[in-house]
Tab-separated table of C-alpha atoms and ligand atoms in Angstrom:
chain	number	residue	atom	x	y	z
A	26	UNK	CA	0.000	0.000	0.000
A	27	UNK	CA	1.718	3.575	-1.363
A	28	UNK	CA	0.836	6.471	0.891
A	29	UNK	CA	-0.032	9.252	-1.733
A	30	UNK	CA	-1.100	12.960	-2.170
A	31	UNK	CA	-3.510	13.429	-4.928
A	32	UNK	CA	-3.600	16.213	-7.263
A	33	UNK	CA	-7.000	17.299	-9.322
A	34	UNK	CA	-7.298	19.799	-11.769
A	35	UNK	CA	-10.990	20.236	-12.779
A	36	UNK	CA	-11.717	22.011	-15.790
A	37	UNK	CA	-14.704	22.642	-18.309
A	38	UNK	CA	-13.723	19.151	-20.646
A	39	UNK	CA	-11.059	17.558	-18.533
A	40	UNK	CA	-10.180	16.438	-14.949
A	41	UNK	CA	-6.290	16.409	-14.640
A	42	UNK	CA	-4.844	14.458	-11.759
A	43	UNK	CA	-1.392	13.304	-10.611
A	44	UNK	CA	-0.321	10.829	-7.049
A	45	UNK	CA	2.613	12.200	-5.227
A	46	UNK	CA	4.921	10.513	-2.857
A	47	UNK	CA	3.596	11.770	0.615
A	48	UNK	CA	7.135	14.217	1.465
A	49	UNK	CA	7.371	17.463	2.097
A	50	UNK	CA	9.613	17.620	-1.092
A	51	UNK	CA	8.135	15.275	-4.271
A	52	UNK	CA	10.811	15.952	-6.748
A	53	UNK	CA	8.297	13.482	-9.507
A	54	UNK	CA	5.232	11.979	-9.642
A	55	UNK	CA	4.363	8.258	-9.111
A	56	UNK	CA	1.463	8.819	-11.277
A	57	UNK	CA	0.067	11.335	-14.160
A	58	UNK	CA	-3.830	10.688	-16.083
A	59	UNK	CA	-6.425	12.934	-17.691
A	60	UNK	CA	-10.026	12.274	-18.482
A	61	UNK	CA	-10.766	14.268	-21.541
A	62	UNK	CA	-14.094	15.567	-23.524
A	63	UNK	CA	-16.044	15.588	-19.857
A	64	UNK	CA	-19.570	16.020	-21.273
A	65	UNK	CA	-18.950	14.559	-24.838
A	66	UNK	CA	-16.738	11.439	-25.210
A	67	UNK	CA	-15.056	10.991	-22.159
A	68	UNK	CA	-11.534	9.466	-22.257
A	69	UNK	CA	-9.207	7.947	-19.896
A	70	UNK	CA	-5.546	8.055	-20.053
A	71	UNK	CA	-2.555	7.874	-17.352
A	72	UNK	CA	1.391	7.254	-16.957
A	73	UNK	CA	3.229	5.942	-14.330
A	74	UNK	CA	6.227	7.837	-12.422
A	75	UNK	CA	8.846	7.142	-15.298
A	76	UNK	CA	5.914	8.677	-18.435
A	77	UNK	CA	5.122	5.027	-19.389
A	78	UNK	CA	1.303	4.607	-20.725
A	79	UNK	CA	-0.363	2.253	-18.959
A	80	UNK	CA	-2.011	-0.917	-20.791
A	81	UNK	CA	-5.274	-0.486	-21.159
A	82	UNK	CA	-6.271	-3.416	-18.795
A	83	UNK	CA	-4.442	-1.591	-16.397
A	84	UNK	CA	-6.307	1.998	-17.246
A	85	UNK	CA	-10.344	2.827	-15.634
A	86	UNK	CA	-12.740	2.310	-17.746
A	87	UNK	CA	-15.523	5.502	-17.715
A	88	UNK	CA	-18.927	6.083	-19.098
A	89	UNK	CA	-18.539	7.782	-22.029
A	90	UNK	CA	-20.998	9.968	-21.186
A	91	UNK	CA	-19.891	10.478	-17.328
A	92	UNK	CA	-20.260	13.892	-16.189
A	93	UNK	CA	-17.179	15.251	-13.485
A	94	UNK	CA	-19.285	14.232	-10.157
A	95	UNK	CA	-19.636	10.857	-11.296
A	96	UNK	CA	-15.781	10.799	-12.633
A	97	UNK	CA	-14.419	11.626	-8.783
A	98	UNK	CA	-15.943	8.865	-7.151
A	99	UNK	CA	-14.822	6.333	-9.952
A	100	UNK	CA	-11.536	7.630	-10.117
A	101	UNK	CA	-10.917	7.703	-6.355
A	102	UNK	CA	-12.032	3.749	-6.332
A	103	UNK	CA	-9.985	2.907	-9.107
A	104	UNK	CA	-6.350	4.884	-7.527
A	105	UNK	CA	-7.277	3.067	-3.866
A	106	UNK	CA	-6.504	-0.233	-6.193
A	107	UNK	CA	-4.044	0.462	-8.360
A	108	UNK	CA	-0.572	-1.169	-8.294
A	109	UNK	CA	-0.748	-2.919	-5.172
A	110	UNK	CA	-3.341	0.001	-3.256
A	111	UNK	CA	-3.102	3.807	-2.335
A	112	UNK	CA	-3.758	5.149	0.251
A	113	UNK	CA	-4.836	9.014	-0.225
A	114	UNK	CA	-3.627	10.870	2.789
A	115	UNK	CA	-4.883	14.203	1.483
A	116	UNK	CA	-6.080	15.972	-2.113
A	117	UNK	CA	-4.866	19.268	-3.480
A	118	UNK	CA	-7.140	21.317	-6.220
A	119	UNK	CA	-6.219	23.430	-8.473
A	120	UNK	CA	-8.751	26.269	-7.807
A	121	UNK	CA	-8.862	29.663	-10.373
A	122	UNK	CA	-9.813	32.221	-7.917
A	123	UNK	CA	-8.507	32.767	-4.597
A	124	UNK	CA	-10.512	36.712	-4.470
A	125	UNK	CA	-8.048	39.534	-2.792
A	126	UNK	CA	-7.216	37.936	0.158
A	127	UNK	CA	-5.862	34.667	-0.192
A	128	UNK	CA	-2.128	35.261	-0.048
A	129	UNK	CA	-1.578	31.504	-0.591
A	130	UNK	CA	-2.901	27.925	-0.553
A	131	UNK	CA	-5.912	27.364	1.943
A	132	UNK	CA	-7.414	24.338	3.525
A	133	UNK	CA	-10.531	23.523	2.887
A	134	UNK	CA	-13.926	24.400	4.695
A	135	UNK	CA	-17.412	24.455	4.895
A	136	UNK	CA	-16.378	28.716	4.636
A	137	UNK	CA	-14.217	28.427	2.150
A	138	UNK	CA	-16.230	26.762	-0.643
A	139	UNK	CA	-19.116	29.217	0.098
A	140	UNK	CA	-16.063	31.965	-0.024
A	141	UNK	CA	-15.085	30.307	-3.320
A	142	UNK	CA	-18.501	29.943	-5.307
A	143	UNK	CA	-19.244	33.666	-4.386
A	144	UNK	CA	-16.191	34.083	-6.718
A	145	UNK	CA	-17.943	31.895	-9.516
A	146	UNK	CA	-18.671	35.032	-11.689
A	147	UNK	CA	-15.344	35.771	-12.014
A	148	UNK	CA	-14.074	33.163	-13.490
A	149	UNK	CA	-17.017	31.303	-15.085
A	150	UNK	CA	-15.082	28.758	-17.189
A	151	UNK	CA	-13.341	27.090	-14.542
A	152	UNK	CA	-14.045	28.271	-10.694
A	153	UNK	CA	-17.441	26.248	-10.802
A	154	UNK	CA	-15.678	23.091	-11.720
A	155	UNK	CA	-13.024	23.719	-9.304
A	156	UNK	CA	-15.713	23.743	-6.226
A	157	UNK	CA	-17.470	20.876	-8.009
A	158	UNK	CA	-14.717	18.652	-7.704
A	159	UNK	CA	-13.310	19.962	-4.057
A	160	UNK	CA	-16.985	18.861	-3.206
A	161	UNK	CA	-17.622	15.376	-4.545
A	162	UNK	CA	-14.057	14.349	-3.129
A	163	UNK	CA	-15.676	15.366	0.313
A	164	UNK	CA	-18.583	13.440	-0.580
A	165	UNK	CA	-16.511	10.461	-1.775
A	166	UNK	CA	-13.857	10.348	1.266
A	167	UNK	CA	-15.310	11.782	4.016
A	168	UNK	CA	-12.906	13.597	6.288
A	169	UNK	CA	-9.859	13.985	3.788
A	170	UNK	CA	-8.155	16.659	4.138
A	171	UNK	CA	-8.020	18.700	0.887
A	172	UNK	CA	-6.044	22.362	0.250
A	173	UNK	CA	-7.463	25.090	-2.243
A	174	UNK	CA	-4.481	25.724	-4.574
A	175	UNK	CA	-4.735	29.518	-6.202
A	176	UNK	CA	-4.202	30.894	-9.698
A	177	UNK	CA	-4.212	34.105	-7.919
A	178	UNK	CA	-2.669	34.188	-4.851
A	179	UNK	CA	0.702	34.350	-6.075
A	180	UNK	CA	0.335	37.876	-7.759
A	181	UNK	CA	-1.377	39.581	-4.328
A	182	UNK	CA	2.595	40.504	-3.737
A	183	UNK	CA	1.982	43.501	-6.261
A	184	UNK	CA	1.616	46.903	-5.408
A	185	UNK	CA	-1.611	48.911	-4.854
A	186	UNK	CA	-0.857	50.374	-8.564
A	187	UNK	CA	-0.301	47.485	-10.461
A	188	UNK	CA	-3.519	45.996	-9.408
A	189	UNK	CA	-5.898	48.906	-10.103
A	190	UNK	CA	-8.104	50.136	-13.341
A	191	UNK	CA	-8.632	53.653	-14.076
A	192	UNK	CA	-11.937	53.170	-12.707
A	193	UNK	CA	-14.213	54.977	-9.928
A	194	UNK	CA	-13.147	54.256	-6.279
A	195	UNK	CA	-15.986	52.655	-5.163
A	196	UNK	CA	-15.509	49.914	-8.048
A	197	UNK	CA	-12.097	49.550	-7.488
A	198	UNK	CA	-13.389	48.958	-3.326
A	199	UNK	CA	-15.874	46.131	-4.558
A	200	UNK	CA	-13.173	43.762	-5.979
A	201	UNK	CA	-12.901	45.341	-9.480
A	202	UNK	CA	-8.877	44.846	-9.729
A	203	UNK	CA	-6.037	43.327	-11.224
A	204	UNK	CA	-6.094	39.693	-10.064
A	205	UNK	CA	-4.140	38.092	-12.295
A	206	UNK	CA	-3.666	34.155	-13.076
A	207	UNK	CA	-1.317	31.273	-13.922
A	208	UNK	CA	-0.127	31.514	-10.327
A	209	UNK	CA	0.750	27.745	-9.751
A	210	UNK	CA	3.186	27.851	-12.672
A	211	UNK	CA	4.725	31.157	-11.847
A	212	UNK	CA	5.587	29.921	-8.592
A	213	UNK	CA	7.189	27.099	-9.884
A	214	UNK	CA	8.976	28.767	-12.235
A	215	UNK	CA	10.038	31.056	-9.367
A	216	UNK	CA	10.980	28.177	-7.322
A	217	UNK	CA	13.490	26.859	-10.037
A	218	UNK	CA	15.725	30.427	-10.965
A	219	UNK	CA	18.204	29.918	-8.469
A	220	UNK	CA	19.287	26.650	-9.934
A	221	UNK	CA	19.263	28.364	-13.364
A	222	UNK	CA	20.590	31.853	-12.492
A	223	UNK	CA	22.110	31.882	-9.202
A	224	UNK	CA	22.170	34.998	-7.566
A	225	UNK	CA	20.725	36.931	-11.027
A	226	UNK	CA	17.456	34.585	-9.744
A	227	UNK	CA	16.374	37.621	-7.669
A	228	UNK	CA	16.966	40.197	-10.436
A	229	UNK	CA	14.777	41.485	-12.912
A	230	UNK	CA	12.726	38.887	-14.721
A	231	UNK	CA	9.826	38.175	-17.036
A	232	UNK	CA	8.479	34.654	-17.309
A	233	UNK	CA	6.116	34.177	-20.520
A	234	UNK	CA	3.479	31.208	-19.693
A	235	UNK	CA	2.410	30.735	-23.578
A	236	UNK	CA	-0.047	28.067	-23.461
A	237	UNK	CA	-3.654	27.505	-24.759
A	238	UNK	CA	-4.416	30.413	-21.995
A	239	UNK	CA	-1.262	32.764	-21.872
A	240	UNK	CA	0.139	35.468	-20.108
A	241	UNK	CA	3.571	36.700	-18.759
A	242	UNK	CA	4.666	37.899	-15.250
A	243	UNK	CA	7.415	40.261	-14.314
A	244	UNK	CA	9.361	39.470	-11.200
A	245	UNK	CA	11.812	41.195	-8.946
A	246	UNK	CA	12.913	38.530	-5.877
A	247	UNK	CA	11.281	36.078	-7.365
A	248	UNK	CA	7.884	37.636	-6.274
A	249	UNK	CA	5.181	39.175	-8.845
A	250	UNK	CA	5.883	42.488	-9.732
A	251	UNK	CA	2.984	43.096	-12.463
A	252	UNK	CA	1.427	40.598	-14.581
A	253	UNK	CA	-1.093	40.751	-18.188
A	254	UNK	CA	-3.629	38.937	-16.621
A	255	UNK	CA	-6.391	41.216	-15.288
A	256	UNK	CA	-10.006	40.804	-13.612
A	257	UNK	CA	-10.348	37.620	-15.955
A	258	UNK	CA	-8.318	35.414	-17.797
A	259	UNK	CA	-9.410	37.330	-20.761
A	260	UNK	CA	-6.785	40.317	-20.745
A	261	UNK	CA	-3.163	41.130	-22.098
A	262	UNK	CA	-1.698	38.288	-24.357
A	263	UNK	CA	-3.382	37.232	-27.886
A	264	UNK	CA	-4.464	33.721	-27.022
A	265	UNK	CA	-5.578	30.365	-28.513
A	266	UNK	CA	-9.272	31.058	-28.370
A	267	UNK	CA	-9.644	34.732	-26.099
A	268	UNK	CA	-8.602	37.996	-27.998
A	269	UNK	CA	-6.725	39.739	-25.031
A	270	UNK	CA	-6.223	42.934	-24.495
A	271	UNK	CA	-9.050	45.091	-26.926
A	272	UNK	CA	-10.186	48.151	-26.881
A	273	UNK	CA	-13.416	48.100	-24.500
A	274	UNK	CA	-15.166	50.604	-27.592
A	275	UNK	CA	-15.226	47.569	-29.990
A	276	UNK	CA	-17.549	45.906	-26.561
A	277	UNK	CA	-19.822	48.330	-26.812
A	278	UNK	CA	-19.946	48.669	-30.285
A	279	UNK	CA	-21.169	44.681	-30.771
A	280	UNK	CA	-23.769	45.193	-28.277
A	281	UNK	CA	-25.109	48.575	-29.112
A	282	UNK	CA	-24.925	48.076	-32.771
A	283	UNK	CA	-24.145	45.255	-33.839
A	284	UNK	CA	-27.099	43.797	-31.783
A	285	UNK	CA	-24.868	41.213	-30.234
A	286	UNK	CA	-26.289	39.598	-26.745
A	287	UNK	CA	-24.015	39.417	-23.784
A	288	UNK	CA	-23.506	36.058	-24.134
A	289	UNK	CA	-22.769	36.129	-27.785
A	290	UNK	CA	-20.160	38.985	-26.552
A	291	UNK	CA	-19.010	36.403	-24.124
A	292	UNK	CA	-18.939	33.485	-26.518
A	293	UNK	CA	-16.775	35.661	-29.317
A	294	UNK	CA	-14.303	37.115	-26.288
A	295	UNK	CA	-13.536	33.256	-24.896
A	296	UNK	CA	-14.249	30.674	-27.271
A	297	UNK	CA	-14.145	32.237	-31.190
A	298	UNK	CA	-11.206	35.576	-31.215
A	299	UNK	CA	-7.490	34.493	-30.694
A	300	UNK	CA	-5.479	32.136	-32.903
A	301	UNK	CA	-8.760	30.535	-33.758
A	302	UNK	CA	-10.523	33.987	-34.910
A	303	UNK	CA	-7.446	35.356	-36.731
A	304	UNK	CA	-6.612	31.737	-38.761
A	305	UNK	CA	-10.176	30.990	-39.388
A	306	UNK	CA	-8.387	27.443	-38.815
A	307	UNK	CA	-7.352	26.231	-35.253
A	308	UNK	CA	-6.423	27.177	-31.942
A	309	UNK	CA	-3.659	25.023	-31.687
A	310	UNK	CA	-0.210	26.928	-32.555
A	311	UNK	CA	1.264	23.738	-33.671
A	312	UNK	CA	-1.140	22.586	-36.192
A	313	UNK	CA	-1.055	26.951	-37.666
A	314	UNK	CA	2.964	26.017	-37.905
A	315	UNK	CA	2.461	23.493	-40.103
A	316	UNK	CA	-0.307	25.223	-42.053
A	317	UNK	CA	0.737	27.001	-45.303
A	318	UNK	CA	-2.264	29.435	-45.332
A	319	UNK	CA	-1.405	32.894	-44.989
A	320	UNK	CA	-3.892	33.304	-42.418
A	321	UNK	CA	-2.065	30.789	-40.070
A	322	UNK	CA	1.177	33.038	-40.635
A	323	UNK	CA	-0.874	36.096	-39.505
A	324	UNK	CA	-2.273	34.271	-36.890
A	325	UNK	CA	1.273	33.494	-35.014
A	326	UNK	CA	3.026	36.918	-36.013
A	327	UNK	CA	-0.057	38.709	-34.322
A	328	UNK	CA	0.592	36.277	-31.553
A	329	UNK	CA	3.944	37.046	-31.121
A	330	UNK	CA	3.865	41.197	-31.418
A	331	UNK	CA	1.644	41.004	-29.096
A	332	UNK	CA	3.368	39.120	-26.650
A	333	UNK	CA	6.789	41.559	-27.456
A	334	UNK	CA	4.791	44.371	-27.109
A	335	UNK	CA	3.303	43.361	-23.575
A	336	UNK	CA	6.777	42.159	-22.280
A	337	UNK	CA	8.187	45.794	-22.874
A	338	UNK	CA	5.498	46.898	-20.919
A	339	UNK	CA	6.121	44.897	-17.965
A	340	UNK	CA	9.462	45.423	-18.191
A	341	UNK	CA	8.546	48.876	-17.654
A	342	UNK	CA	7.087	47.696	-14.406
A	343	UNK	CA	10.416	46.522	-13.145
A	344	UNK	CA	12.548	48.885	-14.962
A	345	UNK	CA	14.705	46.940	-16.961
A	346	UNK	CA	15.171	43.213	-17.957
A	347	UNK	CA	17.682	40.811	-16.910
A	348	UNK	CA	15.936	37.445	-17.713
A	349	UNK	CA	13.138	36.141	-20.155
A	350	UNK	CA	11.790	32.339	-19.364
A	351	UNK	CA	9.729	30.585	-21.954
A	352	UNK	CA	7.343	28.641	-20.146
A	353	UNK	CA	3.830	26.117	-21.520
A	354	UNK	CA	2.987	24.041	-24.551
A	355	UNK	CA	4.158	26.767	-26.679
A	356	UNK	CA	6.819	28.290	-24.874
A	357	UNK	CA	8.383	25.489	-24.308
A	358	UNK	CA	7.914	23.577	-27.866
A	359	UNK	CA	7.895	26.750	-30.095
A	360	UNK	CA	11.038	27.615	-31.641
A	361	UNK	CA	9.433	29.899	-34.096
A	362	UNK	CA	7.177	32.004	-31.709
A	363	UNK	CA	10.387	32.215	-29.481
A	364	UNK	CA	12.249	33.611	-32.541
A	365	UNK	CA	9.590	35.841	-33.579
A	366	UNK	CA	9.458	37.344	-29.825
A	367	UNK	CA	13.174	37.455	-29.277
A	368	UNK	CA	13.380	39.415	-32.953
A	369	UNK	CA	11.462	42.031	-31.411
A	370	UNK	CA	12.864	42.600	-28.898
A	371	UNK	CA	16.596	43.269	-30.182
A	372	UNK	CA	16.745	46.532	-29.444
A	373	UNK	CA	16.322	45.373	-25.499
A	374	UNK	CA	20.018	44.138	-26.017
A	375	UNK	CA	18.089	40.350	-26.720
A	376	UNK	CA	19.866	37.991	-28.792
A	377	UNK	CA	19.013	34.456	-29.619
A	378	UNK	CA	21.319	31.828	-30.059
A	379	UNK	CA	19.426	30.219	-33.075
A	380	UNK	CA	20.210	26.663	-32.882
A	381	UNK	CA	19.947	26.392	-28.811
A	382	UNK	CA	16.463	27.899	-29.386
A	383	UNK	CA	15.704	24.995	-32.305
A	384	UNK	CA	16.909	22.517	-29.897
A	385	UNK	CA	14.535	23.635	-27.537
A	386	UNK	CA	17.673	24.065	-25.006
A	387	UNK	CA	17.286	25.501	-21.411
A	388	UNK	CA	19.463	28.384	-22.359
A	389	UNK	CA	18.906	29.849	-25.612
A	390	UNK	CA	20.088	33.509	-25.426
A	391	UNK	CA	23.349	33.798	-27.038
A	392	UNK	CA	26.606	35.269	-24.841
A	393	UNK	CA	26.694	38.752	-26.922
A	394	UNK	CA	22.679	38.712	-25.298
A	395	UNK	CA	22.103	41.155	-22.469
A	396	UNK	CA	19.380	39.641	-20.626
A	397	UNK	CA	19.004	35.804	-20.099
A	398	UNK	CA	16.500	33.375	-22.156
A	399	UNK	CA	15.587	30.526	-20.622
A	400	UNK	CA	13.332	27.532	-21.770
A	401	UNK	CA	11.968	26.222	-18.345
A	402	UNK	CA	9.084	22.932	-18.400
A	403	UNK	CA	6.604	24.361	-15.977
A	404	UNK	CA	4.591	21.449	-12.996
A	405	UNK	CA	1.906	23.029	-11.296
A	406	UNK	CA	0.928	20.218	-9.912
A	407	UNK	CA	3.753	19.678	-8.289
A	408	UNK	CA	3.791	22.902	-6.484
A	409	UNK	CA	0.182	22.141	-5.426
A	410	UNK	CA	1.597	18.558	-3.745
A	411	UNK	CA	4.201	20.606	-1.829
A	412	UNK	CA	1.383	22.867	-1.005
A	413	UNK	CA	-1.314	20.544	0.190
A	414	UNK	CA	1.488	18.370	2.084
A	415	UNK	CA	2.823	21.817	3.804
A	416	UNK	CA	-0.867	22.603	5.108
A	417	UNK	CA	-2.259	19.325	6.230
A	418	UNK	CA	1.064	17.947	7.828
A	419	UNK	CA	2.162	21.519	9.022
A	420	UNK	CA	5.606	20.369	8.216
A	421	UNK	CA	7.503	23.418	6.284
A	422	UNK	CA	10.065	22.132	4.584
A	423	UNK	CA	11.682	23.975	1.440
A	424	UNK	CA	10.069	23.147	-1.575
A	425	UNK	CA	10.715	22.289	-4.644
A	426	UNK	CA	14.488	21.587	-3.726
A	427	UNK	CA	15.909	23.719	-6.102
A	428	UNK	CA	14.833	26.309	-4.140
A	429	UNK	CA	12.522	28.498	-1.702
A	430	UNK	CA	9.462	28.956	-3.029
A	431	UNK	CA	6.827	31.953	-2.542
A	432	UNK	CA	5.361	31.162	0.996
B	511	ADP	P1	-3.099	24.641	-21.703
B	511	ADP	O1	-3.223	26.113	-21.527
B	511	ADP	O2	-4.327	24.007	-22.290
B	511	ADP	O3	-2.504	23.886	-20.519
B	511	ADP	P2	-0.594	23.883	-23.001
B	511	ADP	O4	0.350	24.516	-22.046
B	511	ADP	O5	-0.657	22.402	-23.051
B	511	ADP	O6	-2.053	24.496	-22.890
B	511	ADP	O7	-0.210	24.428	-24.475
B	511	ADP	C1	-0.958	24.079	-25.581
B	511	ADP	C2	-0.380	24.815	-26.784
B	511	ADP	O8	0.994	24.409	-26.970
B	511	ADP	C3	-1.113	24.502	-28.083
B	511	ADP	O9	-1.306	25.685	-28.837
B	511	ADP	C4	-0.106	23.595	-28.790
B	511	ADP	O10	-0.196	23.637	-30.182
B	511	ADP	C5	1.201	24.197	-28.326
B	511	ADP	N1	2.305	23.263	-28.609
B	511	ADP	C6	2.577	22.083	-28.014
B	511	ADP	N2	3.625	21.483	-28.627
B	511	ADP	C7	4.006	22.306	-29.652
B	511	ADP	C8	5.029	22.266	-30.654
B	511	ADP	N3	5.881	21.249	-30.743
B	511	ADP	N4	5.131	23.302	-31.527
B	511	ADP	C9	4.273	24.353	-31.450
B	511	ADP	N5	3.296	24.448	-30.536
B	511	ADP	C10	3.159	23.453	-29.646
């Protein structure tokens, strides 16, 4: 029997989970599965703690048409029998919004989820799935302790400035701010500089999470400084399906007269506008990089002036630049957008070295470069292990090992 901490992501389509030795410092996980198209086709697929698949005998078999609260409880039946039998000692959740107080992780309560579905507005794509999951775990293992892992929290280290809108006072006093997102992956990223950059870890640095969702975060001691993420997960970076950063006129204009409805406004500004809206073709930025149509071109070079143009502005925020980190699917995989980004930015003193970046090489800045670019894998599920083992054993140990992490 393995004593494990379990991980759950909970999204719209897909419940992402992971088993963690229980230590205060998991360096890898003993187990990795999704279960994708929640609500269509629902499929089941996992690794074990060195990435190999597991046969499909060994795998859970779901309803196709499960929906996530019937997932949990299969799921958590199938992991107490796997390999021999786990034991969960406690669940972590990945949870969108943490509002203007949480600082950090919390653990959960009766309080806390009603604290947490007051935020549902906010983030309507994923908070209510988050709750929903934190909920039928309860349900399903009475007792458990679980932690409520932020996408916020991290960035409530920024100054009054960076987190207000140019809007009336009394907005501004009823939660209308900067909240910012992609916490969990910042953190780690944080967590990793000093092995990377020594004592240049603490300097001035932007770290670009370029996924499906995207955004970047500028950091000065490895705490956010000021980050393109605002009230929602819809602001700053060009993304897969969301526009980003648009003038608020063009809003008006499709609901004044344009006759648009709010949710058709909603619709166009999450699921339709981004790489999707400007390719006519797909969201994905690997399947526009292998697309001749000029449209996919378009597509990624608006995707990456974008992205140049909001790192200069952070940089702003911190007053210079020392280090760039490529982070997610496409910061990580993308040679090209890197290239495209890095080109841009020249006059910062940035210079690629061209065959470390088509490698897809930690370092890929070049030495006549000025400021440091890095290609670092992000695990946000492995700072939410650390996380959820910190608050339910009360043990504090640094985590990840490479280095202290934001408490
Ligand atoms: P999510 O926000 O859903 O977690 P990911 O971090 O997994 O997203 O990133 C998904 C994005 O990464 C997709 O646009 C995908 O095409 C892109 N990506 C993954 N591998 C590559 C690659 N080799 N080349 C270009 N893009 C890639």
């Amino acid at each position: 029997m393995t004593d494990a901490i379990l991980v759950v992501n909970a999204g719209s389509s897909s419940l992402k989970f992971a088993l963690y030795p229980e230590t205060s410092n998991p360096t890898a996980a003993l187990l990795r599965g999704k279960i994708a198209g929640i609500g269509s086709r629902c499929v089941f697929s996992a690794r074990d703690g060195e990435g190999r698949a597991l046969s499909p005998s060994e795998g859970m078999s779901v309803d196709a048409g499960a929906a996530l609260d019937d997932l949990i409880p299969t799921l958590l039946e199938w992991l107490k029998n796997h390999r021999g039998g786990v034991n969960i000692l406690a669940a972590g959740h990945r949870v969108v919004h943490g509002g203007r107080h949480h600082t950090g992780p919390a653990r959960v309560t009766e309080a806390l989820l009603d604290e947490l579905t007051t935020l549902e507005p906010l983030a309507p794509l994923h908070q209510v799935h988050n709750v929903k999951a934190i909920r039928a775990v309860a349900a399903a293992l009475p007792g458990l302790p679980q932690v409520a892992c932020f996408d916020t929290s991290f960035h409530r280290t920024q100054d009054r400035l960076a987190q207000l809108f140019a809007l009336p006072r009394a907005l501004t006093d009823a939660g209308i701010i900067r909240y910012g997102f992609h916490g969990l992956s910042y953190d780690y990223i944080a967590s990793t500089l000093p092995h990377h950059l020594g004592a240049r870890a603490d300097g001035r640095v932007i770290v670009a999470h370029l996924g499906n969702g995207a955004s970047m975060c500028a950091m000065q001691a490895r705490r956010s400084v000021a980050t393109s993420m605002g009230f929602t997960a819809l602001d700053g970076l060009m993304m897969g399906q969301r526009c980003g950063t648009i003038d608020p006129g063009v809003l008006l204009h499709l609901l004044d007269c344009l006759g648009m409805t709010t949710q058709e406004v909603g619709h166009l500004l999450y699921e339709t506008s981004g790489l999707l809206g400007v390719s006519g073709i797909s969201n994905d930025m690997a399947i526009l990089q292998s697309s001749p149509a000029v449209e996919a071109r378009e597509a990624i070079e608006l995707f990456c002036y974008r992205a140049a143009g909001e790192l200069a502005m952070l940089a702003a925020a911190i007053k210079g630049l020392d280090t760039i980190v490529f982070t997610a699917g496409i910061g990580e995989h993308s040679a090209l957008v890197r290239r495209l980004i890095c080109q841009q930015l020249e006059w910062m003193g940035v210079a690629l070295d061209t065959d470390a970046n088509e490698r897809d090489a930690v370092r890929i800045s070049s030495a006549a470069s000025s400021v440091d670019v890095l290609v670092i894998p992000t695990d946000e599920e492995i700072v939410m292990a650390g996380a959820t083992h910190r608050l339910t054993t009360g043990v504090h140990a640094p985590f990840p090992s490479h280095g202290a992490s934001h408490p």
